[in-house]
Coordinates of C-alpha atoms in Angstrom, one line a residue:
Chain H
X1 CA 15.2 12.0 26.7
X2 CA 12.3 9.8 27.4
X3 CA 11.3 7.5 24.8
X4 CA 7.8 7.5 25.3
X5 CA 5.7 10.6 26.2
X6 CA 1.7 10.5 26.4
X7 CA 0.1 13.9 27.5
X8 CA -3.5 14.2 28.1
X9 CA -4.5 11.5 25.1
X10 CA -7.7 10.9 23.3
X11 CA -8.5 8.7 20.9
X12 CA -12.1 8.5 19.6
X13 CA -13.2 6.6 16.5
X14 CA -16.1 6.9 14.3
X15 CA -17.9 3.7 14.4
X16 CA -19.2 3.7 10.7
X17 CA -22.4 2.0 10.5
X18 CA -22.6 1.1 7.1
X19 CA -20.1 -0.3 5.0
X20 CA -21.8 0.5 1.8
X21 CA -22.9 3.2 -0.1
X22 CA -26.2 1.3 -0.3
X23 CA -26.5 0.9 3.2
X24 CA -25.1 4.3 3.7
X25 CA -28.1 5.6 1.2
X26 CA -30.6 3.7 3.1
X27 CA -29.7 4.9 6.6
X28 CA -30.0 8.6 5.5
X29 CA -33.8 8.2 4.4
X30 CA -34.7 6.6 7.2
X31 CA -33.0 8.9 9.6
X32 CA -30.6 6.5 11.2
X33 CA -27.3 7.4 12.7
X34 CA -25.3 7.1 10.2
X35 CA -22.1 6.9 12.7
X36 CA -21.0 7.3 16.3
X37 CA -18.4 8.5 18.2
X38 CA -16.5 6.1 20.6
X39 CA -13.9 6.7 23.1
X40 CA -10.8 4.4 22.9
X41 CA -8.5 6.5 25.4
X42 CA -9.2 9.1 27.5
X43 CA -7.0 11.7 29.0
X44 CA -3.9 9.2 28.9
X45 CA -1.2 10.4 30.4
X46 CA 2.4 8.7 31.4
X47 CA 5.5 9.1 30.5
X48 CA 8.1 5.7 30.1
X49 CA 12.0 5.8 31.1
X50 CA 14.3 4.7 28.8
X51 CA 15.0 0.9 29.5
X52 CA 11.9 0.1 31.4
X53 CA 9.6 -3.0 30.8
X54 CA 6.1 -1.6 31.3
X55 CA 3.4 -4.4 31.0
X56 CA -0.4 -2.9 29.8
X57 CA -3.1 -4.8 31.2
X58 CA -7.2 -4.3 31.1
X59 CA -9.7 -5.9 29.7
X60 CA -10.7 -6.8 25.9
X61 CA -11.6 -3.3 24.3
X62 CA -9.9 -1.2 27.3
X63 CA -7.6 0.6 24.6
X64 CA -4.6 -1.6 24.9
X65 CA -4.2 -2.4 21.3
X66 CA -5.3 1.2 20.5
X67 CA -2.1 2.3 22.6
X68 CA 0.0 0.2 20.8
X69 CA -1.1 1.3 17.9
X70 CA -0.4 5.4 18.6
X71 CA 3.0 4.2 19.8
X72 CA 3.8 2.0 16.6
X73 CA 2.6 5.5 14.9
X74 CA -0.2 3.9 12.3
X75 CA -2.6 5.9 14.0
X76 CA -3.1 10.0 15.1
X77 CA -4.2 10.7 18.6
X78 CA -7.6 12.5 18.5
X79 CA -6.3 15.1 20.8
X80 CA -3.6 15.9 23.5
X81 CA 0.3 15.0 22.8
X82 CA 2.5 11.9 22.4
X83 CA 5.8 12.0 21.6
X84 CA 8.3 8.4 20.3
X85 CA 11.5 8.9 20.3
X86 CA 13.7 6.4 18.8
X87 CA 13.6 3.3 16.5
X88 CA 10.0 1.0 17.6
X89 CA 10.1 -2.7 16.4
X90 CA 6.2 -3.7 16.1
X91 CA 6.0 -7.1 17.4
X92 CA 2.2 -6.8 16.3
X93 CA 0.3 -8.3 13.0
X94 CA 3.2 -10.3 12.9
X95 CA 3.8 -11.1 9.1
X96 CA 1.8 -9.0 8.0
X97 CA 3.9 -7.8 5.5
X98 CA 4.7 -11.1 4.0
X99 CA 3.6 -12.5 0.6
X100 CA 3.3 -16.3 0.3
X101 CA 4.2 -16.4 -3.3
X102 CA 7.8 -15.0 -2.4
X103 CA 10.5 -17.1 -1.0
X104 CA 11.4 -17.0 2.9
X105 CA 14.1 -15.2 1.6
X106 CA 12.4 -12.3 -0.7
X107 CA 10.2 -11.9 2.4
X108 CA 13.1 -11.5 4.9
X109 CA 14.0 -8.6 2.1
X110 CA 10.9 -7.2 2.0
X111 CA 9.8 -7.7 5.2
X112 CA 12.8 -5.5 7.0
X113 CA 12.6 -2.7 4.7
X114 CA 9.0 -2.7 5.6
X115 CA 10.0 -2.3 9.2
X116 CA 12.5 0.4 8.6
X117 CA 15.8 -1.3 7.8
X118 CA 18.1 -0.7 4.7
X119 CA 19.0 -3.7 2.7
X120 CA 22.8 -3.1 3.6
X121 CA 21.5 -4.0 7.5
X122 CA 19.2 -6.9 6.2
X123 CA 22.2 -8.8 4.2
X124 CA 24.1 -8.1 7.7
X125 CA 21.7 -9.4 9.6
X126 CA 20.5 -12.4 6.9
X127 CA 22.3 -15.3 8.8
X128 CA 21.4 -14.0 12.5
X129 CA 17.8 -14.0 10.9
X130 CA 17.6 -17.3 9.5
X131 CA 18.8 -18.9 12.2
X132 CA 17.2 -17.4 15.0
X133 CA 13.9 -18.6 13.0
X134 CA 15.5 -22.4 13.0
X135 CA 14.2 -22.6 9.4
X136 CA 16.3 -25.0 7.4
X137 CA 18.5 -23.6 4.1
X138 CA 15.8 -25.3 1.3
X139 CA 12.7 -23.5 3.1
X140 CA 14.7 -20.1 3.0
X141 CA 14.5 -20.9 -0.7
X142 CA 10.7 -21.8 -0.9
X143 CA 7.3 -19.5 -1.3
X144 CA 6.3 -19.1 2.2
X145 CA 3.3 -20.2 1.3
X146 CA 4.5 -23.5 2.2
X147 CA 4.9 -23.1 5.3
X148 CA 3.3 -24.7 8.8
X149 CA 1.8 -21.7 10.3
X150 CA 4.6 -21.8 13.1
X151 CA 7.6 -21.2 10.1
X152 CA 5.4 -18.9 9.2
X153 CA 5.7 -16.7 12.5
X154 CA 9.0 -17.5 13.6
X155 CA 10.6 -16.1 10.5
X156 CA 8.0 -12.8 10.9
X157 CA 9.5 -12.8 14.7
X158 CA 13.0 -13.2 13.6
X159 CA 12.9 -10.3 11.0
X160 CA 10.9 -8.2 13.6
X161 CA 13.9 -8.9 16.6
X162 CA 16.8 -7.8 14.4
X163 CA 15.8 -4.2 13.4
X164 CA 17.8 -2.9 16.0
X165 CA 14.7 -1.4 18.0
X166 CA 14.9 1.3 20.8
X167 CA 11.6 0.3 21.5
X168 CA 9.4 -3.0 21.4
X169 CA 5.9 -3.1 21.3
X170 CA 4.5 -6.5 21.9
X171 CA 1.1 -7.6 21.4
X172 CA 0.7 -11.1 23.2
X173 CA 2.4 -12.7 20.2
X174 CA 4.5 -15.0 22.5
X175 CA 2.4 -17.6 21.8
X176 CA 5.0 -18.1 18.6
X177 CA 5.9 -21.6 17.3
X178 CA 6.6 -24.0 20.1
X179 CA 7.7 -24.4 23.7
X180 CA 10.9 -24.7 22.9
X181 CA 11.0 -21.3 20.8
X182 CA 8.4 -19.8 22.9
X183 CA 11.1 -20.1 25.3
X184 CA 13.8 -18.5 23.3
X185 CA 12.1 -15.3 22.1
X186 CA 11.8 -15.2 26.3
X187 CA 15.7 -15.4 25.7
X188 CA 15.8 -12.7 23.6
X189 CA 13.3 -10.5 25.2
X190 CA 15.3 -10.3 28.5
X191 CA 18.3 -9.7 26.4
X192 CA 16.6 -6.8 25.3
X193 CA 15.7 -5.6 28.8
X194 CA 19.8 -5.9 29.3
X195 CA 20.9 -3.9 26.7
X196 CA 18.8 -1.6 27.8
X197 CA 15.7 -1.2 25.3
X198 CA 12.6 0.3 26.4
X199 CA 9.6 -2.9 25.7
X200 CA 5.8 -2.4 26.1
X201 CA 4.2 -5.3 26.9
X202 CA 0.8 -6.8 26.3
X203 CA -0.8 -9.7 27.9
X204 CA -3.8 -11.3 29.1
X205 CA -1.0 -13.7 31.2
X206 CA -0.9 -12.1 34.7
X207 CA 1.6 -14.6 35.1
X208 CA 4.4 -13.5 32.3
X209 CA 3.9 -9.9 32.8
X210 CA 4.5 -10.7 36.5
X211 CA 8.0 -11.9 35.8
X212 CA 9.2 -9.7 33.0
X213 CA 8.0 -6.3 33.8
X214 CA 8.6 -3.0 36.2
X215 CA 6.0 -1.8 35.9
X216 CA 2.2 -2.2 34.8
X217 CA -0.2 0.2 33.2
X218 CA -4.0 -1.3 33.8
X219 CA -6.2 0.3 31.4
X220 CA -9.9 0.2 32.1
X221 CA -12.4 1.7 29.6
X222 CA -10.1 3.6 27.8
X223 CA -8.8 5.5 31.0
X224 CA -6.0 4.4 33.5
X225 CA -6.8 3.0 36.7
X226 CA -3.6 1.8 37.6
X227 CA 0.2 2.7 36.7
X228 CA 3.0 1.5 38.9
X229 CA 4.6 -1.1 40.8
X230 CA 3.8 -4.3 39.1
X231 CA 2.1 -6.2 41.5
X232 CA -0.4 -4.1 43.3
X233 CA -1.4 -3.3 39.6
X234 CA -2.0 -6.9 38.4
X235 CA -4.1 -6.9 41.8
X236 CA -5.4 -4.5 41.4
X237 CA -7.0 -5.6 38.0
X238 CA -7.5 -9.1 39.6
X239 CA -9.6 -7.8 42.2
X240 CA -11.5 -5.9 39.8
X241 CA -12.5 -8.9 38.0
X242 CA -13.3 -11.0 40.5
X243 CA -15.7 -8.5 42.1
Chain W
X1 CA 23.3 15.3 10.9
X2 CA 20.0 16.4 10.2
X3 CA 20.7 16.2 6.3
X4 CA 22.2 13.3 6.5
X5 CA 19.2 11.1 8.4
X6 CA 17.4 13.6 5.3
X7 CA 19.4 11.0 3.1
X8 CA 18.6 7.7 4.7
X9 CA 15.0 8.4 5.1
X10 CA 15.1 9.0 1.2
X11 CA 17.4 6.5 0.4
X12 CA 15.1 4.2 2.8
X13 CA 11.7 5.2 0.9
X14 CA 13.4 4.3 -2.4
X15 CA 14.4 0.8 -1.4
X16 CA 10.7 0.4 0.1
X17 CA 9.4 1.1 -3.2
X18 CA 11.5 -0.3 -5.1
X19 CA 10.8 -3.8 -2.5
X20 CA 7.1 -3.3 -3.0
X21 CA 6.9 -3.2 -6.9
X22 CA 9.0 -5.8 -6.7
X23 CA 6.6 -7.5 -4.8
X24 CA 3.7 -6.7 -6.8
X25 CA 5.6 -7.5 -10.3
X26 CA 6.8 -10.7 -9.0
X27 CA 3.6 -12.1 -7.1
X28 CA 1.9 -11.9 -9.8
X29 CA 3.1 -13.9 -12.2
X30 CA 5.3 -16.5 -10.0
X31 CA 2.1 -18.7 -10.1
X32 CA 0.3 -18.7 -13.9
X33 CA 2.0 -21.1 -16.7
X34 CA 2.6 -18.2 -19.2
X35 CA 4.2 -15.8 -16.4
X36 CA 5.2 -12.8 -18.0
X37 CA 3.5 -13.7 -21.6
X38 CA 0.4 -12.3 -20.4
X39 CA 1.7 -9.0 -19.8
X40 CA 1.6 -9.3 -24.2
X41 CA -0.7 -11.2 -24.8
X42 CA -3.8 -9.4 -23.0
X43 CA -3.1 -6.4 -25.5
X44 CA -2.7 -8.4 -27.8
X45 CA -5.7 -9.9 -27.9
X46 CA -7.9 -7.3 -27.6
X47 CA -5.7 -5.4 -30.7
X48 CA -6.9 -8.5 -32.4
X49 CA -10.3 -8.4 -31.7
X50 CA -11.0 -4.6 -32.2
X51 CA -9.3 -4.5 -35.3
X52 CA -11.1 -7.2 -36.8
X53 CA -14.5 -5.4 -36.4
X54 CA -13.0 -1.7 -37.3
X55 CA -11.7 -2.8 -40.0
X56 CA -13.9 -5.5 -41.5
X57 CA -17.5 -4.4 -40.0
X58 CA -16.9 -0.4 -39.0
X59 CA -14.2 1.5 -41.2
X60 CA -12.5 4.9 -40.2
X61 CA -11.0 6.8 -43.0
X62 CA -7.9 9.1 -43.4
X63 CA -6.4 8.1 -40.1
X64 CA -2.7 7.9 -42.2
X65 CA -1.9 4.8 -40.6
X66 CA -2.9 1.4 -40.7
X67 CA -5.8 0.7 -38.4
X68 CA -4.5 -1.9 -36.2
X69 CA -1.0 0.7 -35.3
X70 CA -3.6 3.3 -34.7
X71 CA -5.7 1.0 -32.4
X72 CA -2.6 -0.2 -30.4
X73 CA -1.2 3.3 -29.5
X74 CA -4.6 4.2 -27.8
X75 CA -5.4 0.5 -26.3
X76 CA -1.4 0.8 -24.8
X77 CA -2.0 4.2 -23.4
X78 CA -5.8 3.2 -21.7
X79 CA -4.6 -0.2 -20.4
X80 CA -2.2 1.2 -18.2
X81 CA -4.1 3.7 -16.8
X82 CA -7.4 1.0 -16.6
X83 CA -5.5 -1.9 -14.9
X84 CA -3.3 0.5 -12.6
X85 CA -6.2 2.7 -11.2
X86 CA -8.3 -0.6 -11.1
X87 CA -5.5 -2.7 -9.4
X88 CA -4.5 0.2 -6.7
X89 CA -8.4 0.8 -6.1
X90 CA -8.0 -2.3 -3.6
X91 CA -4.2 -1.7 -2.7
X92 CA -4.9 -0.8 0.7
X93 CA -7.5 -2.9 1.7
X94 CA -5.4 -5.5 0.8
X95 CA -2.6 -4.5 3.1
X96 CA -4.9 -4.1 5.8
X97 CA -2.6 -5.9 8.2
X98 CA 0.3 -3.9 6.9
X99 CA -1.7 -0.4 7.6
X100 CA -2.4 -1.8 11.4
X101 CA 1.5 -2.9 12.0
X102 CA 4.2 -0.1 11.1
X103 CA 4.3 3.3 9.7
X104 CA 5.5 3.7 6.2
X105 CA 4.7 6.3 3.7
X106 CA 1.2 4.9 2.4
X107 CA 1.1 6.5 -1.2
X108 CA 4.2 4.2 -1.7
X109 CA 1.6 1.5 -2.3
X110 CA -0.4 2.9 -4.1
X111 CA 3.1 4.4 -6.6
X112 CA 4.1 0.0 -6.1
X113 CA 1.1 -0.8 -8.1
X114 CA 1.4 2.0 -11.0
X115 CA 5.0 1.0 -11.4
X116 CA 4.1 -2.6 -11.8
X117 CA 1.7 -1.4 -14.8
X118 CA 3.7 0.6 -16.1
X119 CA 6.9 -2.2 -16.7
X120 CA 4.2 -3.9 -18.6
X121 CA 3.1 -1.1 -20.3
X122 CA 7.0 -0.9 -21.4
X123 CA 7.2 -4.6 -22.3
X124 CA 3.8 -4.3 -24.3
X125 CA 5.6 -1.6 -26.4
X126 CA 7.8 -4.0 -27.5
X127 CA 4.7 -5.3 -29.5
X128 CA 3.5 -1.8 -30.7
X129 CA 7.9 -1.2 -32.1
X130 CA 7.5 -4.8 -33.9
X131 CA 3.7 -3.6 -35.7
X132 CA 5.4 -0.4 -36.8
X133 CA 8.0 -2.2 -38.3
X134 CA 5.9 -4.8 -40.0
X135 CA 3.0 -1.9 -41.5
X136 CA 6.0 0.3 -42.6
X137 CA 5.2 3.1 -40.5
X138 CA 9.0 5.2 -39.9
X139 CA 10.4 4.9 -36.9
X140 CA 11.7 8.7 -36.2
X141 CA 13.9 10.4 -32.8
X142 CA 10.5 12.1 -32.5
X143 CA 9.4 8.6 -30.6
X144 CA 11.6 9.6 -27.6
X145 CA 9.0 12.2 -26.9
X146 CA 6.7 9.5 -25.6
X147 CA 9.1 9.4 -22.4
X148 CA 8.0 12.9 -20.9
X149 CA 4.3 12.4 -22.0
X150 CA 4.4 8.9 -19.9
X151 CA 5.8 10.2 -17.5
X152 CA 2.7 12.9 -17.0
X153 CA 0.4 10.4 -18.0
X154 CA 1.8 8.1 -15.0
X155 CA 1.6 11.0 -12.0
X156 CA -2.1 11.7 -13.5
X157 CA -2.8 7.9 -13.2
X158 CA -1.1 7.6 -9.6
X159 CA -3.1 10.7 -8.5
X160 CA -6.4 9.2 -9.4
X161 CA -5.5 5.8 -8.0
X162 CA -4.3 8.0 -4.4
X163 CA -8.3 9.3 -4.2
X164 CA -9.7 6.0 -5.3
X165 CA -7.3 4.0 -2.9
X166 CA -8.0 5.9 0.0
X167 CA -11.8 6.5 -0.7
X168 CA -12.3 3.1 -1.4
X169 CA -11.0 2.1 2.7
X170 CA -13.9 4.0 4.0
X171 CA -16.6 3.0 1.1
X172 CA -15.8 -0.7 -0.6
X173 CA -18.3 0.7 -3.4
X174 CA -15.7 2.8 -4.6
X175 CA -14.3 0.7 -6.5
X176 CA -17.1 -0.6 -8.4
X177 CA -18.7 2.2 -8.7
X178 CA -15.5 3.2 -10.6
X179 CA -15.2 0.3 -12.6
X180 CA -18.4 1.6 -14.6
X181 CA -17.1 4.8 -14.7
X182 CA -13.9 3.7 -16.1
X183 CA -16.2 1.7 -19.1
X184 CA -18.1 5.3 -19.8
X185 CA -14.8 6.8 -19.8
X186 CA -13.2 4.7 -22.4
X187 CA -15.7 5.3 -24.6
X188 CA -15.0 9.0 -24.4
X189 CA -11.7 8.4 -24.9
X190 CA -10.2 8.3 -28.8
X191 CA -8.9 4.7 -28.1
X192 CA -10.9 2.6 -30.7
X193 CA -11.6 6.0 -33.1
X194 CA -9.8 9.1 -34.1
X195 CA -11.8 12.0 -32.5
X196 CA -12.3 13.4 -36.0
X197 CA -15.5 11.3 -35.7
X198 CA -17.4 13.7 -32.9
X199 CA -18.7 16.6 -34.5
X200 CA -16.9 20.1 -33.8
X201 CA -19.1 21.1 -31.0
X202 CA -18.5 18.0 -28.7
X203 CA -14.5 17.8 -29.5
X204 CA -14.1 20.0 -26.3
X205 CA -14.9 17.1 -24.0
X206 CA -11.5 15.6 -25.5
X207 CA -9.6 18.7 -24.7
X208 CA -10.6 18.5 -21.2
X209 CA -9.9 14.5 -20.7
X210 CA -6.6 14.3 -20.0
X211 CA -6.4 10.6 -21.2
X212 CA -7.7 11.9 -25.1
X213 CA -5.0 14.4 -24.5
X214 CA -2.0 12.0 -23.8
X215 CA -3.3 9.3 -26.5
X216 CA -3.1 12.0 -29.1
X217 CA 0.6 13.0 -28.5
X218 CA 1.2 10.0 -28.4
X219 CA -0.4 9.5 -31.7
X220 CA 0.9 12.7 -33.0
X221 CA 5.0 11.7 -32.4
X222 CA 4.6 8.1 -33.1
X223 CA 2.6 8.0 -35.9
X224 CA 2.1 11.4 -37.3
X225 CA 6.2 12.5 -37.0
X226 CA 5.3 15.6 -35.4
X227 CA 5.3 18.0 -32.4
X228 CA 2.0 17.3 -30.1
X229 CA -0.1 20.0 -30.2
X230 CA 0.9 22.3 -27.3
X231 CA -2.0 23.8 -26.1
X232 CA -4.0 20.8 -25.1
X233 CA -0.3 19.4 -24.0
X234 CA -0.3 22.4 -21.2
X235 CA -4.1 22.1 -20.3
X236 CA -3.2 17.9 -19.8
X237 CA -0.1 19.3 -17.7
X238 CA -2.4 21.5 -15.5
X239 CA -5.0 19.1 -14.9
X240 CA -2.8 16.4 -13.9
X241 CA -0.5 18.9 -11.6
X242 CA -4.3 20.3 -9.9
X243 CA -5.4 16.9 -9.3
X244 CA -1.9 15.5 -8.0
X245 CA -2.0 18.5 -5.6
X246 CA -5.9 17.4 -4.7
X247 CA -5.6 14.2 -4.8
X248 CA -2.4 13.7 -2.6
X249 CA -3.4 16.6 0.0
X250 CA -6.5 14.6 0.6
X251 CA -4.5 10.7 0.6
X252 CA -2.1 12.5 3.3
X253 CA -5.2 14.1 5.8
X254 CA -7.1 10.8 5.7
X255 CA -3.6 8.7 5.9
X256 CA -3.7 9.1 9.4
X257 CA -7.2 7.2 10.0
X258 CA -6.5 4.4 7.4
X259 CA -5.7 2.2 10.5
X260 CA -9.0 3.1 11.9
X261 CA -11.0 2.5 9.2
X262 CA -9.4 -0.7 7.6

């Protein structure tokens, strides 16, 4: 079965104009728009084989994060089908789930069931986590509020790697910690494209999504203009950028 | 198969919740001086002060009890349901971040906050066992009765805190604007007075507020050594199980555009 199925895909917002009910209040007298629709995909379809590194390219506002977002299910297509099948690891808002009173710890608890896993699977994976994030013993033990902002994401990263995913979804958060880790969640990503998981890529790096994927999906204005081999794609985009 | 993922995914949304209340409980007290004090001492001080004006400046007669055990039963009741439906008003905007990054059943929340209140509502009784004790009032198996009427009182607070949660995403007013309600509604509320004070005519407004109708059960087993009165019992239960209905159709259809909105 294919892990990822999009068929015929639209996603349209309502852009509320007004935050308030004041506002809200005002814009009615005066006859104003109180909202508007607007088109973050349309008519997507594509369908992704199991194992496959497909890299999504476009433009800020193209729907890239949108897509991510129907895939990581936190959001309902407005119309047509999609269809996930299997276990997706959200390598997006990384952290989001944290509190920085808790310890690193209490946040490595929390933090996995958040993302799907029991606690039996979290105290398995406790060491692989802690050290994969290079955080030292006495930090594991402190509020995470402490924390240089890099600690911060390489624990999130860490906890987010070891759910056991059938699916990735990264959003240009490689740009995690230093060099030298920047360099190991590389590691781990290609690992991942070993053992066979399926990974959808983001990136504004022509260069990384070059080397790492299969296959490129260039989103422009909400529709595709591009799925396929990897590099005509990235020229494609390229050219239409220059131009 | 099929049953047993069934299991996991129920087992999984038990340890979720029980990982966010843990989180909320914990959080909040990690960083004050008198941690979990407060959880005592803000009913306590507000017993204090309300009994010192009704029962020095504004007296109410025949309530059987002492004033201050009358007081504390209702201010116990209303706290919980005040600081839980105030506290879960913002418990998704909060978790905005969280709402953008994975799926997870959203109400559980929302239920993480209203468990949080109610530990302290729990540990606050504490207070209201040690008052009985020192004003003499008996201590009877009839208490155990407050179980099941907490119990309804809690899915009547979590269904109003599911509407003002979720409304309060697409409209930040929401909360506010139910912050003065919630002031108008204590005061319809038999908290601070037995509702032997309203005229005849008007007591119908207490049979149709669900909170007057828990607060004097809980009056009527604690305090009084009797059965609550089962009529306005089964019009609290139907209210509560009408709005729960409402309230957590309506959280599920707009669940899917909290992302959206956020």
């Amino acid at each position: 079965m294919k892990p990822i199925i999009f068929n015929a895909v639209n996603k349209s917002y309502f852009l509320h104009h007004q935050r308030t009910i004041k506002e809200l209040v005002q814009a009615i007298f005066k006859g104003q728009k109180t909202r508007e629709k607007v088109y973050a995909l349309q008519d997507v379809s594509f369908e992704v084989e199991k194992g496959t590194t497909v890299g999504i390219i476009g433009r800020n506002g193209a729907g890239k994060s949108t897509m991510l977002k129907l895939m990581a299910g936190v959001t309902k297509a407005t119309s047509g089908a999609l269809k996930i099948t299997g276990k997706v690891a959200p390598l997006i808002e990384l952290g989001a789930g944290f509190h920085p009173e808790l310890t690193g710890r209490e946040n490595i608890y929390l933090n996995g069931v958040i993302l799907g896993m029991t606690e039996e699977q979290i105290s398995k994976k406790f060491k692989d986590i802690c050290s994969f994030s290079e955080l030292e013993e006495k930090f594991i033990q402190m509020p995470v509020k402490h924390y240089s902002s890099g600690m911060y994401m390489r624990l999130a990263f860490s906890i987010a790697i070891f759910t056991d995913p059938d699916i990735l979804l990264v959003d240009e958060i490689l740009a995690v910690g230093d060099s030298a880790f920047q360099k190991k969640c590389f590691q781990k990503m290609n690992e991942f494209k070993e053992r066979n998981i399926t990974i959808i890529y983001i990136s504004h790096s022509m260069m990384q999504v070059k080397e790492f994927c299969n296959r490129v999906i260039y989103l422009k204005g909400g529709k595709i203009a591009f799925d396929g081999e990897t590099k005509i794609g990235i020229k494609k985009y390229l050219d239409d950028i220059e131009s | 198969m099929i049953l047993k993922a069934d299991h996991m995914e129920n087992n999984h949304s038990w340890q979720l919740l029980k990982h966010l209340s843990s989180r909320e409980i914990k959080a909040r007290y990690k960083q004050s001086f008198l941690g979990f004090f407060w959880i005592v001492l803000n009913p306590l001080f507000q017993l204090i002060i309300l009994s010192f004006v009704f029962s020095n400046v504004i007296r109410f007669e025949n309530l059987g009890v002492p004033y201050p055990v009358f007081l504390f039963v209702g201010l116990l009741s209303w706290i919980f349901f005040d600081t839980a439906v105030s506290q879960s008003s913002s418990a998704l905007t909060e978790n905005a971040a969280l709402l953008k990054q994975v799926y997870f059943p959203r109400e559980l929340l929302v239920a993480s906050v209203v468990i949080a209140k109610a530990l302290d509502f729990f540990i606050a009784s504490v207070v209201l066992l040690f008052l009985m004790i020192i004003f003499h009032v008996s201590l009877t198996p009839l208490l155990l009765l407050i179980l099941p009427i907490f119990v309804l009182q809690a899915i009547f607070t979590f269904s109003f805190a599911l509407i003002i949660s979720s409304l309060n995403l697409f409209y930040r007013d929401t909360q506010y604007f139910f912050g003065l309600i919630l002031k108008l509604w204590f005061y319809l509320t038999p908290v601070i007075y037995p509702m032997e004070v309203f005229p005849d005519k008007w007591r119908f407004i207490f049979k149709l507020n669900p909170m007057s109708v828990f607060i004097n059960a809980y009056r009527q087993v604690l305090l009084a050594h009797d059965w609550p009165n089962f009529i306005s019992l089964g019009i609290g239960v139907f209210v509560t199980l009408t709005l729960f209905i409402l309230s957590y159709g309506l959280f599920k259809k707009l669940e899917g555009s909290f992302a959206d909105v956020v």
